[in-house]
Amino acid sequence: MLDYLVVGLGLAGISFCESLEENNRSFVVIDNDSQRASVVAGGLYNPVILKRFSLAWKADKQLIEAIPFYRSLENKLQVSLDFKLPVLRIFASIEEQNLWFEAADKPALQPFLSTDIIPNRNPHIEAPFGYGQVLSTGRVDTKALVAHYKSFLAQKNAYYQELFGFEELEKHKGFFQYKDLRFKKIVFTSGFGLKENPFFNYLPLNGTKGELLTIEAAELKENRVIKSSVFIIPLEKNLYRVGATYKWKDKKNKPTPEAKEELLAKLDSFLSCSYVVKDQQAGIRPTVADRRPLLGAHPEYEHMYVLNGFGSRGVLIAPYAAKRLFNYIEKDIPLDKDMDIARYRKKYVKF
Ligand SMILES: Cc1cc2nc3c(=O)[nH]c(=O)nc-3n(C[C@H](O)[C@H](O)[C@H](O)COP(=O)(O)OP(=O)(O)OC[C@H]3O[C@@H](n4cnc5c(N)ncnc54)[C@H](O)[C@@H]3O)c2cc1C
C-alpha cells in the first residue's frame, strides 16, 4: 500500500512530489504528455506584473520559498535549473517612466523595482526611453527540470508513462485501487488535463493557450531578459525565446501560423537585427476565472485532492502551493481561502 498516487508531472506534480519526498511518504506518479505547459514555458520568475507595475499575488512570499526549492532540486538532480537574469522593461514614454517611479515608491514594490533608468546601449533594440529593471528575477529551465525529474522517478520505479483512466479508479474504504496499485490518497496535478477529470471538472479552469518562438540572432548579443510587447529571453549560443501569445478559444497544444505572425510582428517593432526562427511551441496555461490557484479536497470523496490553477506563474506559485496542500492534508493546517477550492463548492453537483 502506497501513501499517494500523483497524476501529472509538470511543475505542480514535481512540487508535490518534493513535499512527499521531504516527508518520507511513498508514492508513484502517472503522467503522459497530453499537456505541455511546464515543458514549453518561458520559465521566467518575476514578482512584478509589468503591464500594471504591481506586485503579483503573494509573489514576495512565493519567491522566498521558490529560490531554495529550485536550488535543492539542482543539487538533487545534478543539473543547472535556475539562471539568474535581470528583467528589463522597455519604457514606451516619459509618462511610463514616471509611473514606474511612483510604483517603486510603494513599500510592497520597493524591493523589486530599481529606481535607476537604464539607458539602452544595444544598437539592435529600439528603446529611446531606456529600461526599468526588475530585481530578484531569473529563468528556471522547466523543460530540463521535467526531463530530469522523470528520470529520477523512473530510476526509483515511481514513474508510469500512461494516460490515467478515471473509470479504472476504484474507491474503497480507506484506500484506492488503480489497476495493480493500491494507495491511501490521490492528488491530481494534471494542469489543463483537469477538464477531462470527472471528479474536478466542475472547477472553473479556463485554460489560456500560449505560444513561443525560439530564434537564433547572432548579432543581438543580449544576456538580459527584455520585455516590450513580448519577452526576449536569452538561452544559450545566440538562441532566444520570444513570447508569448494569449488565446482563449483554441485549446490544442498545436503551434499555429497566426501566433507566429503575431509574435514576429511584435518582435520586429523593437528588434532590428536579422534572426532565424528555429522552433515554435504551444501549451495551455491552467488559468482560473478568479486568477487564483485551485487547491484542496474533493467535496465528496475522502482522500482525493487537486493542485492546479497556476496560470502564467507556475514557476513561483507551484512550490508555495504544493507545500500548503501537503500541510493541509497531513497536518490539518487550513488552506488560504483564496486558494481553497471550497470557494467553488456551490458549483459541485453530486454525480
Ligand atoms: C507558452 C507558455 C509560457 C509560459 N511561461 C511561463 C513563465 O515564463 N513563467 C511561469 O512561471 N509560468 C509560465 N507559464 C505557465 C506555466 O507553464 C504553468 O503555470 C505551469 O507549467 C502549470 O503546471 P502544471 O503542472 O499545473 O500543468 P502542466 O505543466 O500542464 O502539467 C500537467 C501534467 O499532467 C499530465 N496529465 C494531464 N492529464 C493526464 C492524464 N489523464 N493522465 C496522465 N497524465 C496527465 C500532462 O500531460 C502534464 O504532463 C507558461 C505557459 C505557457 C503555455
Short mmCIF file of C-alpha atoms and ligand atoms in Angstrom, two decimals:
data_model
loop_
_atom_site.label_atom_id
_atom_site.label_comp_id
_atom_site.label_asym_id
_atom_site.label_seq_id
_atom_site.Cartn_x
_atom_site.Cartn_y
_atom_site.Cartn_z
CA MET A 1 0.00 0.00 0.00
CA LEU A 2 1.46 3.32 -1.13
CA ASP A 3 0.75 6.58 0.64
CA TYR A 4 0.00 8.54 -2.56
CA LEU A 5 -0.72 8.38 -6.27
CA VAL A 6 0.08 11.63 -8.10
CA VAL A 7 -1.47 12.19 -11.55
CA GLY A 8 0.59 14.59 -13.70
CA LEU A 9 4.25 15.59 -13.67
CA GLY A 10 4.50 19.26 -14.58
CA LEU A 11 5.52 21.95 -12.10
CA ALA A 12 2.57 21.08 -9.85
CA GLY A 13 3.33 17.34 -9.77
CA ILE A 14 7.07 17.85 -9.22
CA SER A 15 6.45 20.33 -6.41
CA PHE A 16 4.04 18.00 -4.66
CA CYS A 17 6.39 15.01 -5.09
CA GLU A 18 9.09 17.08 -3.40
CA SER A 19 6.87 17.57 -0.34
CA LEU A 20 6.26 13.82 -0.30
CA GLU A 21 9.97 13.08 -0.58
CA GLU A 22 10.86 15.53 2.17
CA ASN A 23 8.36 13.84 4.45
CA ASN A 24 9.24 10.26 3.53
CA ARG A 25 5.89 9.37 2.02
CA SER A 26 5.74 6.56 -0.53
CA PHE A 27 4.23 7.41 -3.93
CA VAL A 28 4.14 6.81 -7.67
CA VAL A 29 3.34 9.20 -10.49
CA ILE A 30 1.19 8.52 -13.54
CA ASP A 31 1.79 11.02 -16.32
CA ASN A 32 1.71 11.35 -20.09
CA ASP A 33 2.45 14.19 -22.49
CA SER A 34 -1.12 15.29 -23.17
CA GLN A 35 -0.38 18.68 -21.56
CA ARG A 36 2.75 20.72 -22.25
CA ALA A 37 2.63 23.92 -20.17
CA SER A 38 5.63 23.12 -17.97
CA VAL A 39 7.67 21.73 -20.87
CA VAL A 40 7.22 24.75 -23.15
CA ALA A 41 7.12 27.52 -20.50
CA GLY A 42 9.43 30.51 -20.77
CA GLY A 43 10.32 29.66 -17.17
CA LEU A 44 10.64 33.26 -16.02
CA TYR A 45 10.16 34.20 -12.44
CA ASN A 46 9.46 37.82 -11.87
CA PRO A 47 7.43 39.10 -8.91
CA VAL A 48 6.10 42.17 -10.76
CA ILE A 49 3.22 42.42 -13.26
CA LEU A 50 4.88 44.52 -15.96
CA LYS A 51 1.67 45.75 -17.56
CA ARG A 52 0.43 47.48 -14.45
CA PHE A 53 3.62 47.79 -12.36
CA SER A 54 2.06 45.94 -9.45
CA LEU A 55 3.14 43.03 -7.26
CA ALA A 56 1.82 39.66 -8.46
CA TRP A 57 -0.33 37.79 -5.96
CA LYS A 58 1.83 36.82 -2.93
CA ALA A 59 4.88 36.84 -5.20
CA ASP A 60 7.18 38.14 -2.45
CA LYS A 61 6.30 35.17 -0.21
CA GLN A 62 6.50 32.70 -3.10
CA LEU A 63 9.93 33.94 -4.13
CA ILE A 64 11.35 33.27 -0.67
CA GLU A 65 10.32 29.61 -0.96
CA ALA A 66 10.95 29.11 -4.69
CA ILE A 67 14.65 30.03 -4.79
CA PRO A 68 15.79 27.41 -2.22
CA PHE A 69 13.33 24.92 -3.75
CA TYR A 70 14.99 25.05 -7.19
CA ARG A 71 18.46 25.16 -5.62
CA SER A 72 17.76 21.95 -3.75
CA LEU A 73 16.46 20.35 -6.97
CA GLU A 74 19.67 21.39 -8.73
CA ASN A 75 21.65 19.52 -6.08
CA LYS A 76 19.41 16.52 -6.06
CA LEU A 77 19.21 16.14 -9.86
CA GLN A 78 22.74 17.41 -10.56
CA VAL A 79 21.58 19.84 -13.26
CA SER A 80 21.57 23.65 -13.59
CA LEU A 81 18.00 24.89 -13.42
CA ASP A 82 17.91 28.43 -12.01
CA PHE A 83 19.57 31.07 -14.19
CA LYS A 84 19.63 34.49 -12.54
CA LEU A 85 18.77 37.04 -15.22
CA PRO A 86 17.82 40.70 -14.96
CA VAL A 87 14.43 41.56 -16.48
CA LEU A 88 14.40 44.91 -18.27
CA ARG A 89 11.11 46.57 -19.16
CA ILE A 90 11.35 48.92 -22.14
CA PHE A 91 9.75 52.29 -21.32
CA ALA A 92 7.44 53.46 -24.10
CA SER A 93 7.37 57.11 -22.92
CA ILE A 94 8.32 59.60 -20.20
CA GLU A 95 4.87 59.01 -18.66
CA GLU A 96 5.73 55.33 -18.23
CA GLN A 97 8.99 56.21 -16.56
CA ASN A 98 7.02 58.36 -14.11
CA LEU A 99 4.53 55.55 -13.42
CA TRP A 100 7.47 53.23 -12.72
CA PHE A 101 8.93 55.63 -10.15
CA GLU A 102 5.53 56.03 -8.48
CA ALA A 103 5.25 52.25 -8.26
CA ALA A 104 8.83 51.88 -6.98
CA ASP A 105 7.89 54.14 -4.06
CA LYS A 106 5.25 51.71 -2.79
CA PRO A 107 6.56 49.61 0.10
CA ALA A 108 5.48 46.29 -1.48
CA LEU A 109 7.34 47.03 -4.71
CA GLN A 110 10.41 48.78 -3.32
CA PRO A 111 12.49 45.59 -3.09
CA PHE A 112 11.70 44.65 -6.68
CA LEU A 113 11.87 47.82 -8.81
CA SER A 114 15.20 49.52 -9.40
CA THR A 115 14.95 53.30 -9.39
CA ASP A 116 17.68 53.75 -12.00
CA ILE A 117 16.70 54.32 -15.59
CA ILE A 118 18.98 52.06 -17.58
CA PRO A 119 19.98 53.62 -20.90
CA ASN A 120 19.83 51.37 -23.97
CA ARG A 121 23.23 50.53 -25.43
CA ASN A 122 22.17 47.64 -27.64
CA PRO A 123 22.08 49.00 -31.23
CA HIS A 124 19.62 46.29 -32.28
CA ILE A 125 16.92 47.20 -29.75
CA GLU A 126 14.67 50.23 -30.05
CA ALA A 127 14.37 51.70 -26.53
CA PRO A 128 14.83 55.50 -26.65
CA PHE A 129 13.31 55.96 -23.16
CA GLY A 130 15.55 53.30 -21.63
CA TYR A 131 14.62 50.43 -19.33
CA GLY A 132 13.36 49.85 -15.83
CA GLN A 133 14.94 46.85 -14.12
CA VAL A 134 13.03 44.34 -12.01
CA LEU A 135 15.13 42.82 -9.22
CA SER A 136 15.21 39.20 -7.97
CA THR A 137 14.35 37.70 -11.35
CA GLY A 138 15.54 34.73 -13.40
CA ARG A 139 14.64 31.76 -15.54
CA VAL A 140 14.08 28.19 -14.46
CA ASP A 141 14.79 25.67 -17.19
CA THR A 142 11.45 23.93 -16.74
CA LYS A 143 11.99 21.60 -19.70
CA ALA A 144 15.21 20.24 -18.17
CA LEU A 145 13.52 20.05 -14.76
CA VAL A 146 10.65 17.91 -16.06
CA ALA A 147 13.01 15.63 -18.03
CA HIS A 148 15.42 15.11 -15.12
CA TYR A 149 12.68 14.63 -12.55
CA LYS A 150 11.06 11.99 -14.75
CA SER A 151 14.37 10.09 -14.96
CA PHE A 152 14.85 10.44 -11.22
CA LEU A 153 11.42 8.89 -10.54
CA ALA A 154 11.86 6.25 -13.24
CA GLN A 155 15.05 5.07 -11.52
CA LYS A 156 13.03 4.55 -8.35
CA ASN A 157 10.30 2.76 -10.33
CA ALA A 158 7.95 5.55 -9.31
CA TYR A 159 7.03 6.87 -12.80
CA TYR A 160 4.41 5.33 -15.11
CA GLN A 161 4.08 6.92 -18.52
CA GLU A 162 0.43 6.42 -19.45
CA LEU A 163 -2.92 8.14 -19.66
CA PHE A 164 -4.69 7.91 -16.32
CA GLY A 165 -8.05 6.23 -16.93
CA PHE A 166 -10.54 7.74 -14.49
CA GLU A 167 -13.04 4.91 -14.97
CA GLU A 168 -10.49 2.44 -13.60
CA LEU A 169 -10.11 4.17 -10.25
CA GLU A 170 -11.81 2.13 -7.53
CA LYS A 171 -12.74 3.79 -4.27
CA HIS A 172 -12.63 1.55 -1.20
CA LYS A 173 -12.92 2.30 2.49
CA GLY A 174 -9.56 3.82 3.48
CA PHE A 175 -7.79 3.22 0.17
CA PHE A 176 -7.97 3.44 -3.62
CA GLN A 177 -7.13 0.83 -6.20
CA TYR A 178 -5.94 1.67 -9.73
CA LYS A 179 -5.04 -1.43 -11.77
CA ASP A 180 -2.48 -3.18 -9.52
CA LEU A 181 -1.69 -0.06 -7.48
CA ARG A 182 -3.14 0.43 -4.01
CA PHE A 183 -2.75 3.77 -2.29
CA LYS A 184 -4.24 5.81 0.53
CA LYS A 185 -4.52 9.19 -1.19
CA ILE A 186 -4.68 10.57 -4.71
CA VAL A 187 -3.63 14.04 -5.88
CA PHE A 188 -4.46 15.33 -9.36
CA THR A 189 -1.77 17.68 -10.65
CA SER A 190 -2.75 17.49 -14.29
CA GLY A 191 -2.80 21.09 -15.50
CA PHE A 192 -5.37 21.75 -18.21
CA GLY A 193 -5.99 17.96 -18.24
CA LEU A 194 -8.31 18.73 -15.30
CA LYS A 195 -11.00 19.37 -17.89
CA GLU A 196 -11.17 15.60 -18.55
CA ASN A 197 -11.30 14.76 -14.85
CA PRO A 198 -14.86 13.79 -13.83
CA PHE A 199 -14.09 14.43 -10.14
CA PHE A 200 -12.89 18.01 -10.51
CA ASN A 201 -14.12 19.29 -13.87
CA TYR A 202 -16.73 21.41 -12.08
CA LEU A 203 -13.91 23.82 -11.20
CA PRO A 204 -13.74 26.91 -13.45
CA LEU A 205 -10.43 26.22 -15.18
CA ASN A 206 -10.49 28.25 -18.39
CA GLY A 207 -7.13 27.50 -19.97
CA THR A 208 -5.20 30.07 -21.99
CA LYS A 209 -3.16 28.92 -24.93
CA GLY A 210 0.36 30.34 -25.17
CA GLU A 211 2.88 30.08 -27.98
CA LEU A 212 6.58 30.85 -28.05
CA LEU A 213 9.25 31.02 -30.74
CA THR A 214 12.91 30.17 -30.44
CA ILE A 215 15.07 32.39 -32.63
CA GLU A 216 18.76 32.46 -33.43
CA ALA A 217 20.14 36.03 -33.55
CA ALA A 218 23.93 36.11 -33.80
CA GLU A 219 24.23 39.92 -33.70
CA LEU A 220 21.90 40.55 -30.79
CA LYS A 221 24.43 39.75 -28.02
CA GLU A 222 21.96 40.33 -25.20
CA ASN A 223 22.21 38.50 -21.88
CA ARG A 224 19.28 40.16 -20.12
CA VAL A 225 15.55 39.48 -20.48
CA ILE A 226 13.95 42.28 -22.49
CA LYS A 227 10.24 42.97 -22.10
CA SER A 228 8.32 45.04 -24.59
CA SER A 229 5.10 43.82 -26.26
CA VAL A 230 6.76 40.37 -25.99
CA PHE A 231 9.60 38.97 -23.91
CA ILE A 232 13.00 38.15 -25.38
CA ILE A 233 14.62 35.58 -23.10
CA PRO A 234 18.29 34.70 -23.67
CA LEU A 235 19.10 30.98 -23.82
CA GLU A 236 22.49 29.55 -24.79
CA LYS A 237 24.51 30.07 -28.00
CA ASN A 238 22.74 33.04 -29.66
CA LEU A 239 19.34 31.44 -29.08
CA TYR A 240 16.44 33.42 -27.59
CA ARG A 241 12.87 32.60 -26.61
CA VAL A 242 10.27 35.06 -27.85
CA GLY A 243 6.78 35.08 -26.43
CA ALA A 244 4.19 34.58 -25.51
CA THR A 245 0.71 34.79 -27.01
CA TYR A 246 -2.55 34.61 -25.03
CA LYS A 247 -5.51 32.92 -26.73
CA TRP A 248 -8.70 31.87 -25.02
CA LYS A 249 -10.60 29.82 -27.65
CA ASP A 250 -8.14 27.32 -29.14
CA LYS A 251 -7.31 24.66 -26.51
CA LYS A 252 -4.96 22.49 -28.57
CA ASN A 253 -1.22 22.22 -27.99
CA LYS A 254 -0.51 22.65 -31.69
CA PRO A 255 1.52 25.70 -32.85
CA THR A 256 -0.32 27.99 -35.31
CA PRO A 257 0.85 30.25 -38.18
CA GLU A 258 -1.27 33.11 -36.73
CA ALA A 259 0.67 33.06 -33.46
CA LYS A 260 3.98 33.04 -35.31
CA GLU A 261 2.89 36.04 -37.34
CA GLU A 262 1.72 37.89 -34.22
CA LEU A 263 4.96 37.23 -32.33
CA LEU A 264 7.16 38.23 -35.26
CA ALA A 265 5.23 41.48 -35.82
CA LYS A 266 5.66 42.38 -32.14
CA LEU A 267 9.32 41.41 -32.17
CA ASP A 268 10.05 43.44 -35.31
CA SER A 269 8.53 46.51 -33.66
CA PHE A 270 11.60 46.80 -31.36
CA LEU A 271 14.29 44.46 -32.73
CA SER A 272 16.26 45.49 -35.80
CA CYS A 273 18.89 42.75 -36.32
CA SER A 274 18.42 39.69 -38.51
CA TYR A 275 17.35 36.38 -36.97
CA VAL A 276 16.18 32.92 -37.94
CA VAL A 277 13.17 31.20 -36.38
CA LYS A 278 14.33 27.78 -35.14
CA ASP A 279 11.30 26.45 -33.31
CA GLN A 280 7.72 27.16 -32.24
CA GLN A 281 5.91 25.60 -29.29
CA ALA A 282 2.50 25.82 -27.71
CA GLY A 283 0.88 24.87 -24.41
CA ILE A 284 -2.23 25.59 -22.38
CA ARG A 285 -1.79 27.58 -19.19
CA PRO A 286 -4.11 26.34 -16.44
CA THR A 287 -5.82 29.69 -15.85
CA VAL A 288 -8.75 30.20 -13.48
CA ALA A 289 -11.61 32.69 -13.65
CA ASP A 290 -10.55 34.44 -10.40
CA ARG A 291 -6.78 34.10 -11.15
CA ARG A 292 -6.08 32.11 -8.02
CA PRO A 293 -4.80 28.53 -7.69
CA LEU A 294 -7.12 25.58 -7.18
CA LEU A 295 -6.11 23.52 -4.15
CA GLY A 296 -7.92 21.25 -1.79
CA ALA A 297 -10.03 18.24 -1.06
CA HIS A 298 -12.81 16.79 -3.19
CA PRO A 299 -16.18 17.89 -1.77
CA GLU A 300 -17.48 14.32 -1.60
CA TYR A 301 -14.69 11.71 -1.84
CA GLU A 302 -12.27 11.43 1.04
CA HIS A 303 -8.51 11.46 0.41
CA MET A 304 -8.86 12.86 -3.12
CA TYR A 305 -7.16 16.20 -3.81
CA VAL A 306 -6.34 18.69 -6.53
CA LEU A 307 -3.37 21.05 -7.10
CA ASN A 308 -3.85 23.26 -10.13
CA GLY A 309 -4.66 26.71 -11.49
CA PHE A 310 -1.16 28.22 -11.61
CA GLY A 311 -1.99 30.25 -14.73
CA SER A 312 1.00 32.03 -16.21
CA ARG A 313 3.05 31.98 -12.99
CA GLY A 314 3.69 28.31 -12.25
CA VAL A 315 7.42 28.72 -11.52
CA LEU A 316 6.78 30.86 -8.46
CA ILE A 317 3.41 29.53 -7.33
CA ALA A 318 3.96 25.75 -7.62
CA PRO A 319 6.44 25.22 -4.74
CA TYR A 320 4.44 27.54 -2.46
CA ALA A 321 1.06 25.96 -3.21
CA ALA A 322 2.30 22.34 -3.09
CA LYS A 323 3.76 22.80 0.37
CA ARG A 324 0.49 24.26 1.61
CA LEU A 325 -1.56 21.43 0.14
CA PHE A 326 0.72 18.88 1.83
CA ASN A 327 0.42 20.68 5.18
CA TYR A 328 -3.34 20.78 4.77
CA ILE A 329 -3.59 17.06 4.02
CA GLU A 330 -1.09 15.81 6.58
CA LYS A 331 -1.04 18.44 9.31
CA ASP A 332 -4.57 19.81 9.12
CA ILE A 333 -3.28 23.34 8.51
CA PRO A 334 -6.15 25.22 6.81
CA LEU A 335 -5.64 26.49 3.26
CA ASP A 336 -5.81 30.17 2.41
CA LYS A 337 -9.42 30.88 1.46
CA ASP A 338 -8.39 32.41 -1.87
CA MET A 339 -6.63 29.17 -2.99
CA ASP A 340 -9.03 26.66 -1.45
CA ILE A 341 -11.41 25.04 -3.94
CA ALA A 342 -14.05 25.26 -1.21
CA ARG A 343 -14.77 28.70 -2.74
CA TYR A 344 -16.39 26.83 -5.66
CA ARG A 345 -18.36 24.36 -3.51
CA LYS A 346 -21.67 25.60 -4.92
CA LYS A 347 -20.63 24.62 -8.44
CA TYR A 348 -20.26 20.98 -7.44
CA VAL A 349 -23.13 18.72 -8.46
CA LYS A 350 -23.02 15.22 -6.98
CA PHE A 351 -22.76 12.50 -9.62
C1 LIG B 1 3.71 29.47 -23.64
C2 LIG B 1 3.75 29.47 -22.14
C3 LIG B 1 4.70 30.23 -21.49
C4 LIG B 1 4.76 30.24 -20.10
N1 LIG B 1 5.73 30.97 -19.47
C5 LIG B 1 5.82 30.95 -18.13
C6 LIG B 1 6.86 31.67 -17.47
O1 LIG B 1 7.71 32.30 -18.11
N2 LIG B 1 6.89 31.64 -16.11
C7 LIG B 1 5.96 30.94 -15.37
O2 LIG B 1 6.04 30.95 -14.13
N3 LIG B 1 4.97 30.24 -15.97
C8 LIG B 1 4.88 30.24 -17.32
N4 LIG B 1 3.88 29.54 -17.95
C9 LIG B 1 2.86 28.89 -17.10
C10 LIG B 1 3.35 27.57 -16.55
O3 LIG B 1 3.82 26.82 -17.63
C11 LIG B 1 2.19 26.84 -15.84
O4 LIG B 1 1.69 27.63 -14.80
C12 LIG B 1 2.66 25.52 -15.24
O5 LIG B 1 3.53 24.86 -16.09
C13 LIG B 1 1.48 24.61 -14.93
O6 LIG B 1 2.00 23.42 -14.40
P1 LIG B 1 1.06 22.17 -14.10
O7 LIG B 1 1.93 21.12 -13.53
O8 LIG B 1 -0.14 22.60 -13.32
O9 LIG B 1 0.49 21.72 -15.55
P2 LIG B 1 1.22 21.01 -16.77
O10 LIG B 1 2.56 21.53 -16.99
O11 LIG B 1 0.25 21.07 -17.90
O12 LIG B 1 1.40 19.51 -16.30
C14 LIG B 1 0.35 18.60 -16.18
C15 LIG B 1 0.86 17.20 -16.47
O13 LIG B 1 -0.21 16.27 -16.23
C16 LIG B 1 -0.30 15.38 -17.32
N5 LIG B 1 -1.66 14.86 -17.45
C17 LIG B 1 -2.81 15.56 -17.62
N6 LIG B 1 -3.86 14.72 -17.67
C18 LIG B 1 -3.36 13.46 -17.53
C19 LIG B 1 -3.94 12.15 -17.51
N7 LIG B 1 -5.26 11.94 -17.60
N8 LIG B 1 -3.11 11.08 -17.36
C20 LIG B 1 -1.77 11.24 -17.25
N9 LIG B 1 -1.17 12.46 -17.23
C21 LIG B 1 -1.95 13.56 -17.37
C22 LIG B 1 0.10 16.26 -18.51
O14 LIG B 1 0.41 15.53 -19.66
C23 LIG B 1 1.28 17.02 -17.93
O15 LIG B 1 2.47 16.27 -18.01
C24 LIG B 1 3.82 29.48 -19.34
C25 LIG B 1 2.89 28.69 -20.00
C26 LIG B 1 2.85 28.67 -21.40
C27 LIG B 1 1.85 27.79 -22.07
#
